[in-house]
Coordinates of C-alpha atoms and ligand atoms in Angstrom, one line a residue:
X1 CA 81.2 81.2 118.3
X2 CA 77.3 81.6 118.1
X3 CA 76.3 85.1 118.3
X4 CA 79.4 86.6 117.3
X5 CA 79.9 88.7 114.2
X6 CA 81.6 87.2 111.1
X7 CA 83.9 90.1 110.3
X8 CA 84.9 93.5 111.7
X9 CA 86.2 96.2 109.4
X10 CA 89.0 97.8 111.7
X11 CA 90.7 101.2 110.5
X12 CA 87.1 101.4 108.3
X13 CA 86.8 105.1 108.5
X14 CA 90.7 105.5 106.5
X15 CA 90.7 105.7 102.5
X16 CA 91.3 101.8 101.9
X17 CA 88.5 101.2 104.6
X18 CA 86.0 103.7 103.0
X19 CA 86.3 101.1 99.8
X20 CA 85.9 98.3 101.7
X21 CA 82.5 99.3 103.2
X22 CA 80.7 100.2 100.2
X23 CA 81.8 97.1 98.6
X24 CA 81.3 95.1 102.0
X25 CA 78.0 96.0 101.3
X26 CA 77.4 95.3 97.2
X27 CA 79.5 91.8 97.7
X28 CA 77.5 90.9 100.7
X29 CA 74.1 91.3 99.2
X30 CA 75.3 87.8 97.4
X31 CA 76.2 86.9 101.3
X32 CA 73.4 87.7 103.3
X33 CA 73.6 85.2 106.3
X34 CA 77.4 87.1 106.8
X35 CA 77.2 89.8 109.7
X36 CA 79.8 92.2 110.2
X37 CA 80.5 95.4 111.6
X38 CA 83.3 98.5 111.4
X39 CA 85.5 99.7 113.8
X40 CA 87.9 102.1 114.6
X41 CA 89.2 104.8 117.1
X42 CA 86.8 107.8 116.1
X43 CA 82.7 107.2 116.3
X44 CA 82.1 110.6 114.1
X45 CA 84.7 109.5 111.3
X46 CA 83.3 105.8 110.9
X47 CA 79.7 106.9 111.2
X48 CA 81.1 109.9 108.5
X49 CA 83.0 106.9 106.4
X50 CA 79.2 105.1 106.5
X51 CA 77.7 108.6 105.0
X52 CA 80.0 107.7 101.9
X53 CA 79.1 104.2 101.2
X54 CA 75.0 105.5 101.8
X55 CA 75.9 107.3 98.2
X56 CA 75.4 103.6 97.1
X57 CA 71.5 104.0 98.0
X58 CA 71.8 101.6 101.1
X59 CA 70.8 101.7 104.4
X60 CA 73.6 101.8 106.1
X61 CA 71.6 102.0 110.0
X62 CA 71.8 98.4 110.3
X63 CA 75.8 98.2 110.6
X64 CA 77.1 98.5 113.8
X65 CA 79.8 100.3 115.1
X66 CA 82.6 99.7 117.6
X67 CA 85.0 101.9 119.2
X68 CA 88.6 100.4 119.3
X69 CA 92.1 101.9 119.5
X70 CA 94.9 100.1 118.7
X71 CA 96.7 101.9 121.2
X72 CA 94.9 100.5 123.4
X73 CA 95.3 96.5 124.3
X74 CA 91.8 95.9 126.3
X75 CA 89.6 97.6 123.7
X76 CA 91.1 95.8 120.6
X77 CA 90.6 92.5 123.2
X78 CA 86.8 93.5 123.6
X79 CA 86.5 93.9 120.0
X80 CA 87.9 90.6 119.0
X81 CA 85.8 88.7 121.3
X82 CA 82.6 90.0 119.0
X83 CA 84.0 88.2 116.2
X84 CA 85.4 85.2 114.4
X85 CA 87.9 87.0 112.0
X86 CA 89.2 91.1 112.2
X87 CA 90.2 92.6 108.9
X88 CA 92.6 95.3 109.6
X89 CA 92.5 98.2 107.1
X90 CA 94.5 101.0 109.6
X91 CA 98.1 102.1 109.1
X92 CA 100.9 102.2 109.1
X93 CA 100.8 98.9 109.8
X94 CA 104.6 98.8 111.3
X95 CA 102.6 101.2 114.3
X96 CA 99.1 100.1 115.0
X97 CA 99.5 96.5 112.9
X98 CA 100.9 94.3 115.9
X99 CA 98.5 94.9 118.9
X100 CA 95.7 93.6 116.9
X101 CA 97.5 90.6 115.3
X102 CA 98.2 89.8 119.6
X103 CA 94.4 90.7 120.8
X104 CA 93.2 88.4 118.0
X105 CA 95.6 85.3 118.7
X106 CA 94.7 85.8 122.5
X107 CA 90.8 85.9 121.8
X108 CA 91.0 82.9 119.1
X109 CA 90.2 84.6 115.9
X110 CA 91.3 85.0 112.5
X111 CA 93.3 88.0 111.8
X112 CA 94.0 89.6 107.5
X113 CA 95.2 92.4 106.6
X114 CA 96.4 94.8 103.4
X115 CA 99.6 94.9 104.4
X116 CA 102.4 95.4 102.1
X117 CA 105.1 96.3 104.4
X118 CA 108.2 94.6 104.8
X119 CA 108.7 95.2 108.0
X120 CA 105.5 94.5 109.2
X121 CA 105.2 91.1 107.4
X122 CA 108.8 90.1 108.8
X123 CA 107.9 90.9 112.5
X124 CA 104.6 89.0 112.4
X125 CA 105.7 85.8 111.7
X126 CA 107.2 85.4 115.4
X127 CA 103.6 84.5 116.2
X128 CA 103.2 81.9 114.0
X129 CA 103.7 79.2 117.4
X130 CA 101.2 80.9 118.9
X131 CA 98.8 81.6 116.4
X132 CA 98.8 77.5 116.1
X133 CA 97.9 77.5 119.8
X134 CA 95.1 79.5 119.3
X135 CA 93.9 77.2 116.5
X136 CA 93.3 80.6 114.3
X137 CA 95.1 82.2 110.7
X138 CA 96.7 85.4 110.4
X139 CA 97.0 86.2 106.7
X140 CA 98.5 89.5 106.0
X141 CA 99.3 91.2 102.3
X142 CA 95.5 91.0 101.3
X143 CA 95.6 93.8 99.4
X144 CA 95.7 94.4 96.0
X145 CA 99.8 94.3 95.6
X146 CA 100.3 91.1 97.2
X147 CA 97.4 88.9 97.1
X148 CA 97.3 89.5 92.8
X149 CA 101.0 88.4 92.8
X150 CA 101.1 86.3 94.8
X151 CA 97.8 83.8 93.4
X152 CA 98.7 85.1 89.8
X153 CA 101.9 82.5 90.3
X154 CA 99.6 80.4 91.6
X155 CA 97.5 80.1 88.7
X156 CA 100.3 80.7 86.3
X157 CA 101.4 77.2 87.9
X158 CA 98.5 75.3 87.8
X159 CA 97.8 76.3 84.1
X160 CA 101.6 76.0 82.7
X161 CA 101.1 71.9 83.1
X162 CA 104.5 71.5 83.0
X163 CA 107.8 73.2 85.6
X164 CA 107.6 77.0 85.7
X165 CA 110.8 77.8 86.2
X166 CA 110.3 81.6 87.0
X167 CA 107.6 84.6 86.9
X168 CA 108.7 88.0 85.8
X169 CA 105.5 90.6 86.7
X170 CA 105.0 93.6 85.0
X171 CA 102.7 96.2 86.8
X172 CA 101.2 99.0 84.9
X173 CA 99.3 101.8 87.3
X174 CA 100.4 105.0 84.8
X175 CA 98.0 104.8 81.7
X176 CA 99.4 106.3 78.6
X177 CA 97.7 109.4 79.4
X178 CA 99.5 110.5 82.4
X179 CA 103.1 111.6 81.5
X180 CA 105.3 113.2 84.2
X181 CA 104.7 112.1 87.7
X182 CA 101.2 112.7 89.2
X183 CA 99.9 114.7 92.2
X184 CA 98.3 113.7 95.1
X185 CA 98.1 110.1 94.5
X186 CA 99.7 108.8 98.0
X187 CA 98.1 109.3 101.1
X188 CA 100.7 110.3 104.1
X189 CA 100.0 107.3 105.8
X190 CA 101.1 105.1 102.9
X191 CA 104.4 107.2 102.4
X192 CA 105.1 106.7 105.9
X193 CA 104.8 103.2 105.3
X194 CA 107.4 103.5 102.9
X195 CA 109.5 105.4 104.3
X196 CA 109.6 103.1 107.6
X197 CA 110.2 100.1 104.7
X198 CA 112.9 101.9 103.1
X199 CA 115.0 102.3 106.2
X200 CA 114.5 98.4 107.3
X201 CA 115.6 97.6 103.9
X202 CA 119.4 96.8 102.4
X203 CA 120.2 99.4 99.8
X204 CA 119.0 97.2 97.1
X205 CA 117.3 94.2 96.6
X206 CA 114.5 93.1 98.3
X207 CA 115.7 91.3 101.5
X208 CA 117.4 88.6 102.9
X209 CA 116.8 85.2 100.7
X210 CA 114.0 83.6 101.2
X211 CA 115.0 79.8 101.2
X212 CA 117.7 77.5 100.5
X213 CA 117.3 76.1 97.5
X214 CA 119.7 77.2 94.1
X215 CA 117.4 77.0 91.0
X216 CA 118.9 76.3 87.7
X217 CA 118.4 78.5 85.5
X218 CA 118.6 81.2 88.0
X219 CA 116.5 84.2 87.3
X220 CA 118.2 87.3 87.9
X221 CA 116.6 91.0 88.0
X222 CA 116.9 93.0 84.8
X223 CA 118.7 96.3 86.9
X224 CA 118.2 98.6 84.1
X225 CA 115.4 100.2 82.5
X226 CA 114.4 98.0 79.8
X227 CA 111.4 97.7 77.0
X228 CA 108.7 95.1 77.6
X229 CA 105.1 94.7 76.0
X230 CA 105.8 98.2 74.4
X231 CA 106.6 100.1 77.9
X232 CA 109.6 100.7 80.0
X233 CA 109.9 98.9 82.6
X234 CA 112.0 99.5 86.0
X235 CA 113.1 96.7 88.4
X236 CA 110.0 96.9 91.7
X237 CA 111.7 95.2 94.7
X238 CA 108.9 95.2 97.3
X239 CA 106.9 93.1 99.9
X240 CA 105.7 90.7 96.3
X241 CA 108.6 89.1 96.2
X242 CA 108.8 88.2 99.8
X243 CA 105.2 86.8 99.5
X244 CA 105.8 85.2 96.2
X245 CA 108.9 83.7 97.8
X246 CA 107.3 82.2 101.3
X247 CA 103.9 80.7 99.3
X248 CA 105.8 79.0 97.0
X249 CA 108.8 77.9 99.9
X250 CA 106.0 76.8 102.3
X251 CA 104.7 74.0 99.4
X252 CA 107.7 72.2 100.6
X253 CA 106.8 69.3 98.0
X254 CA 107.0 71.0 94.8
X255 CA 109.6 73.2 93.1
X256 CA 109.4 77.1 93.9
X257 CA 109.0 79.1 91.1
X258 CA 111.4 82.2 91.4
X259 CA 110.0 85.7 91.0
X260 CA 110.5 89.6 90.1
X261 CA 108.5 92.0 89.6
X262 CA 108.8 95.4 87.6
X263 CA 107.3 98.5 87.2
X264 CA 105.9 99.4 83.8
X265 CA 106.0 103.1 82.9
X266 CA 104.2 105.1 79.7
X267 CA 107.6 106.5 78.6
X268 CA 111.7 106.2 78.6
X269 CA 111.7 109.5 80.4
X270 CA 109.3 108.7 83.0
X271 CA 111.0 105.1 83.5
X272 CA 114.3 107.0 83.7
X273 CA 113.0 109.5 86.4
X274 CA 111.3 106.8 88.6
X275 CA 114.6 104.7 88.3
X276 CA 117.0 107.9 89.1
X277 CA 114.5 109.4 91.6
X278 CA 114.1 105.7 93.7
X279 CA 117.6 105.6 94.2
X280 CA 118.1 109.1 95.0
X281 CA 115.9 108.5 97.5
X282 CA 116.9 105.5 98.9
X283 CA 120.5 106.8 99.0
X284 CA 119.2 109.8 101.0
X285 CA 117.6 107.8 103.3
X286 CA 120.0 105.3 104.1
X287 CA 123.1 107.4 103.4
X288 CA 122.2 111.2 104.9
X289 CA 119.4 109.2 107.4
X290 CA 116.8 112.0 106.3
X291 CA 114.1 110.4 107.2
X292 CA 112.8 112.7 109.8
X293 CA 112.8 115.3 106.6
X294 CA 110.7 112.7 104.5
X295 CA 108.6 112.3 107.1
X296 CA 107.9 116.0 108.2
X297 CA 108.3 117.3 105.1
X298 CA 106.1 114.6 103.0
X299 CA 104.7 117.1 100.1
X300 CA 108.1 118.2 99.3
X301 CA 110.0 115.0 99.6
X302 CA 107.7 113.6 97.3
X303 CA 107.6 116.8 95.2
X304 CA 104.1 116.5 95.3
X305 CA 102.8 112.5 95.2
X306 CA 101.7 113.0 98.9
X307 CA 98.6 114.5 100.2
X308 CA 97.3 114.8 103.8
X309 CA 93.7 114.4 102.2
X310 CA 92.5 112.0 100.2
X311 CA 94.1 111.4 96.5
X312 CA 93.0 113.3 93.6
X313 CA 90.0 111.4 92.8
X314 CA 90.3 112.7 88.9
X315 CA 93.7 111.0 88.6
X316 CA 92.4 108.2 90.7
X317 CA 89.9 107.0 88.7
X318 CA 92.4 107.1 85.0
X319 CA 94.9 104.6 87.2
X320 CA 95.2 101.5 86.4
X321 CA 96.0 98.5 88.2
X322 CA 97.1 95.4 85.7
X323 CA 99.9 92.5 86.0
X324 CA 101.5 90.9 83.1
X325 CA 103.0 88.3 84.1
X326 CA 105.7 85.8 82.2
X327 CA 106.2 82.7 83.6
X328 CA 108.8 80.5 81.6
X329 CA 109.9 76.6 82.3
X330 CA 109.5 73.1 80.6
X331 CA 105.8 71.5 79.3
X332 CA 108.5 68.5 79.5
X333 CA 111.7 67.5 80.4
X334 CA 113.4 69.9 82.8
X335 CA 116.2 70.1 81.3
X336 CA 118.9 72.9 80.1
X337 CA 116.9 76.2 78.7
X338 CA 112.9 76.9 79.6
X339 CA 111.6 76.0 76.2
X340 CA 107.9 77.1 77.1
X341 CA 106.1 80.4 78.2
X342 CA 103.1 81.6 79.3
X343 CA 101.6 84.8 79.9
X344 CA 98.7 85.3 82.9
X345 CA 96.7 89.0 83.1
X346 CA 95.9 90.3 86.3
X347 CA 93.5 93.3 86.7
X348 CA 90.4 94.8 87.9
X349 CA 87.7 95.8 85.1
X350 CA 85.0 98.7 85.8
X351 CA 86.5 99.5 88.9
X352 CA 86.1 103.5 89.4
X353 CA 89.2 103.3 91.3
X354 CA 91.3 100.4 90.5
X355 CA 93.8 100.2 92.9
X356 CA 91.6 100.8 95.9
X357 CA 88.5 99.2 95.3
X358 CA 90.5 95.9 93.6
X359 CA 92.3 95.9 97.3
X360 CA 89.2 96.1 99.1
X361 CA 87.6 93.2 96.7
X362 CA 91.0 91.4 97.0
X363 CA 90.9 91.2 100.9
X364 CA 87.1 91.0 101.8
X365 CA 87.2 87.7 99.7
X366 CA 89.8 86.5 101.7
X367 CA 87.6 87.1 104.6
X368 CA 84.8 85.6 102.6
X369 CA 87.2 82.1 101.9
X370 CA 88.0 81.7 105.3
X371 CA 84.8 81.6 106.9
X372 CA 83.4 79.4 104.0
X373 CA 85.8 77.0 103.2
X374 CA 87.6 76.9 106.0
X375 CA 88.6 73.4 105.2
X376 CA 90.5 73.9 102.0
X377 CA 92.8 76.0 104.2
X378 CA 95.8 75.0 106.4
X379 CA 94.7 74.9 110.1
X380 CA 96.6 77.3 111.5
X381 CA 99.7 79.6 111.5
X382 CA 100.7 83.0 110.1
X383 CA 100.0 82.3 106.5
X384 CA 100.7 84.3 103.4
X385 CA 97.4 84.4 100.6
X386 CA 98.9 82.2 98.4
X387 CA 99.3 79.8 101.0
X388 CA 96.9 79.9 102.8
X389 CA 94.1 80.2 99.8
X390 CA 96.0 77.5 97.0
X391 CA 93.2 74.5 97.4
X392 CA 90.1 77.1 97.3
X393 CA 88.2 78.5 95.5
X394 CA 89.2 82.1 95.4
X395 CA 90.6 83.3 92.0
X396 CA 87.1 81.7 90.2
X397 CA 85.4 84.3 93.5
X398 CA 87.7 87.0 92.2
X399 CA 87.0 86.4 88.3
X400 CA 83.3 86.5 88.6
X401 CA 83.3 89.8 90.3
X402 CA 85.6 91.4 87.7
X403 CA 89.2 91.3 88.9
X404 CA 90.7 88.6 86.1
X405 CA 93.0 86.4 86.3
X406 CA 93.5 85.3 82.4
X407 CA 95.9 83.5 80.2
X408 CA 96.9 85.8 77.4
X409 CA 99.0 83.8 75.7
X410 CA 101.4 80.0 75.4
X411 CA 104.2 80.0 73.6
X412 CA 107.7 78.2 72.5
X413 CA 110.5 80.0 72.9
Ligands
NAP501 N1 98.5 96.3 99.9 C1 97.7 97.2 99.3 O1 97.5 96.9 98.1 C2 97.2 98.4 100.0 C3 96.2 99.2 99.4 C4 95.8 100.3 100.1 C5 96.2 100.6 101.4 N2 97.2 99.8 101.9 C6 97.7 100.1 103.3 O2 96.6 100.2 104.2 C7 96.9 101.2 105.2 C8 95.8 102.2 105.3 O3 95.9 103.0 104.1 P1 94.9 104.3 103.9 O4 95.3 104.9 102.7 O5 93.5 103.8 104.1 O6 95.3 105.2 105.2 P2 94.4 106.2 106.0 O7 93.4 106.8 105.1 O8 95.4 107.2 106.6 O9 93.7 105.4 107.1 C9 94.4 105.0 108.2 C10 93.4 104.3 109.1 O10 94.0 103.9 110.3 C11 93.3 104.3 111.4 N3 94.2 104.5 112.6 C12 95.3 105.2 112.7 N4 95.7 105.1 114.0 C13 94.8 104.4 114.7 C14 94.7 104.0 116.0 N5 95.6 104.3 117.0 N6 93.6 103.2 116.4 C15 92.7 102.9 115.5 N7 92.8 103.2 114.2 C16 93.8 104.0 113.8 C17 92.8 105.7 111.0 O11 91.7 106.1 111.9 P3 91.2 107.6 112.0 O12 90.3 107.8 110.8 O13 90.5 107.7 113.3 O14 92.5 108.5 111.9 C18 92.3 105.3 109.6 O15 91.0 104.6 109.7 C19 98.3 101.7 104.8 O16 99.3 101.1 105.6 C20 98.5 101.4 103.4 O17 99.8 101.2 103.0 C21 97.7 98.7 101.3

């Protein structure tokens, strides 16, 4: 592997990828032997993408570009073979996610992503044999979403000292400040990926069950609307729980901790509408099949979430991104009722734009774990984070660059 890059950004001239540059470039001035490189289809929007992260004051000449399609199999193959691990930041993932995950199994190197579709996730793990083969990881769901969830059970675990018997998550992106539903917050390539998700789900819940094993007490999903830390919360069924689910499944040695994960909204009304509006579109979809009209018609679908440019930045920069997460279980005896609780915080400070640039911190660490301690990490195999990350040292990474993972509180119940 001498001369080869560490990491190429693919998809890097896309809103999530823009992020990932400019802090590519702050994080790596504490990594300077690392040498990457971006990629994508379009040499005018990536060297256009670089322009942005130059705002930082940095020279940006140094970074090298390479052209790559994912619709087409020989030059994601060329690619690959510059580098040990390819972090893929284009989407949908469901259509340009799967040629890369093959080009970098054939050409023997790591593969992440930010996925946090479904779909995706399910259909990649038919390369877990051959990933092996190849000796190489392919981690997806290192975004934001997932990877937060899924180590914030993680660390809820190995600070409980005792049985977690189960994790709600609360996520709060809607401050306060913003009542009603906001404008141009998704971009089109996101609600695709929803859309495709929403159509390969069952009407409700979040998929097939993950694992055998029935858990006493089992945790069921509060299906209403319902008032926790002082907001209204809605029931979130999404690609977290199917991560949660396979990290905590794959440590076949200790108990899995059950997990659900809620949206937390600033008002009853809002809650109510999100709640109403979720299932009116999900009956649409899977009901009427409209979604060629959610597709062609994104603006008005969405009445107004999706734009074809990039989100609002003003509205942007007042989201938030922050987990409260309960776990419950027994500091001793497991035995009838959890009788202990503790409460883990999960969120970016100082971020301009939390949601994106905490994803972009969130998966160019986990590039950063593998190809530094590559031997706190299982060998091989499609892995989620969780997995694959449990033994390093990746939350204290996260902490010290300002995306926290704290204990709030211990309690008796
Ligand atoms: N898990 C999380 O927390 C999280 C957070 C943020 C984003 N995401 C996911 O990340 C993905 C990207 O989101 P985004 O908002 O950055 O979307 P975006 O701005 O539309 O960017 C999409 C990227 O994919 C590239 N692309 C599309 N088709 C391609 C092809 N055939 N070959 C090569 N590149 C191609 C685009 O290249 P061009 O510029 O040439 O069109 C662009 O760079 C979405 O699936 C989104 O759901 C996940």
């Amino acid at each position: 592997m001498g001369d080869k890059l560490d990491i190429i950004i693919f998809g890097a001239s896309g809103y999530t990828g823009r992020f990932v540059i400019a802090e590519m470039i702050r994080i790596c001035r504490n990594y300077p032997d690392i040498r990457w490189a971006i990629a994508g289809r379009s040499k005018q929007k990536l060297e256009a993408a670089l322009l942005v992260a130059k705002d930082k004051a940095e020279d940006v000449s140094r970074i090298q570009i390479i052209i790559a399609d994912a619709e087409d199999e020989e030059s994601l193959k060329a690619m690959c073979r510059c580098c040990k691990l390819v972090m893929n930041c284009s989407g949908p993932f469901m259509c340009y996610g799967e040629a890369l995950v093959k080009a970098a199994i054939e050409c023997k190197i790591h593969y992440i992503d930010v996925c946090s579709e479904f779909t995706f996730l399910e259909t990649i793990k038919k390369y877990d044999a051959a990933a092996c083969d190849s000796g190489v990881l392919v981690i997806n769901a290192c975004g934001l979403g997932c990877l937060t969830a899924d180590l914030g059970v993680l660390f809820l675990q190995q600070q409980f000292q005792g049985t977690l018997n189960s994790v709600e998550a609360y996520l709060t992106t809607q401050p306060e400040a913003i009542r009603g539903l906001p404008k141009n917050v998704i971009r089109n390539s996101t609600w695709e990926a929803l859309i495709f998700d929403a159509m390969a789900k069952p009407f409700w819940g979040s998929s097939k069950k993950v694992g055998d094993l029935k858990l006493e007490p089992e945790l069921k999903t509060r299906i209403f609307v319902h008032k926790r830390f002082n907001r209204w919360c809605v029931p979130f069924p999404g690609s977290e729980e199917i991560v949660v689910q396979r990290t905590q499944n794959y440590f076949k040695h200790s108990r899995p901790v059950q997990f659900k994960r809620y949206h937390s909204l600033p008002s009853l009304i809002t809650s109510l509408a999100s709640f109403i509006g979720g299932f009116f579109i999900l009956f649409l979809l899977k009901v009427f099949c409209l979604s060629s009209f959610f597709l062609k018609y994104p603006r008005i679908a969405s009445l107004g979430l999706v734009t074809y440019g990039d989100p609002d930045e003003k509205i942007m920069e007042r989201l938030r991104f922050d987990y409260l997460m309960v776990g419950v279980g027994w500091r001793g005896d497991v035995k009838g009722a959890p009788r202990d609780e503790m409460i883990v915080e999960v969120y970016p400070i100082g971020k301009r734009n939390a949601p994106y640039e905490g994803t972009a911190i969130a998966v160019i660490y986990s590039a950063l774990t593998i190809l530094t301690e590559r031997e706190k990490i299982p060998k091989c195999g499609v892995l989620t984070p969780g997995a694959a990350f449990r033994n390093t040292s990746i939350i204290d990474k996260l902490n010290n660059d300002n995306l926290k993972f704290e204990i709030k509180a211990t309690n008796k119940i």
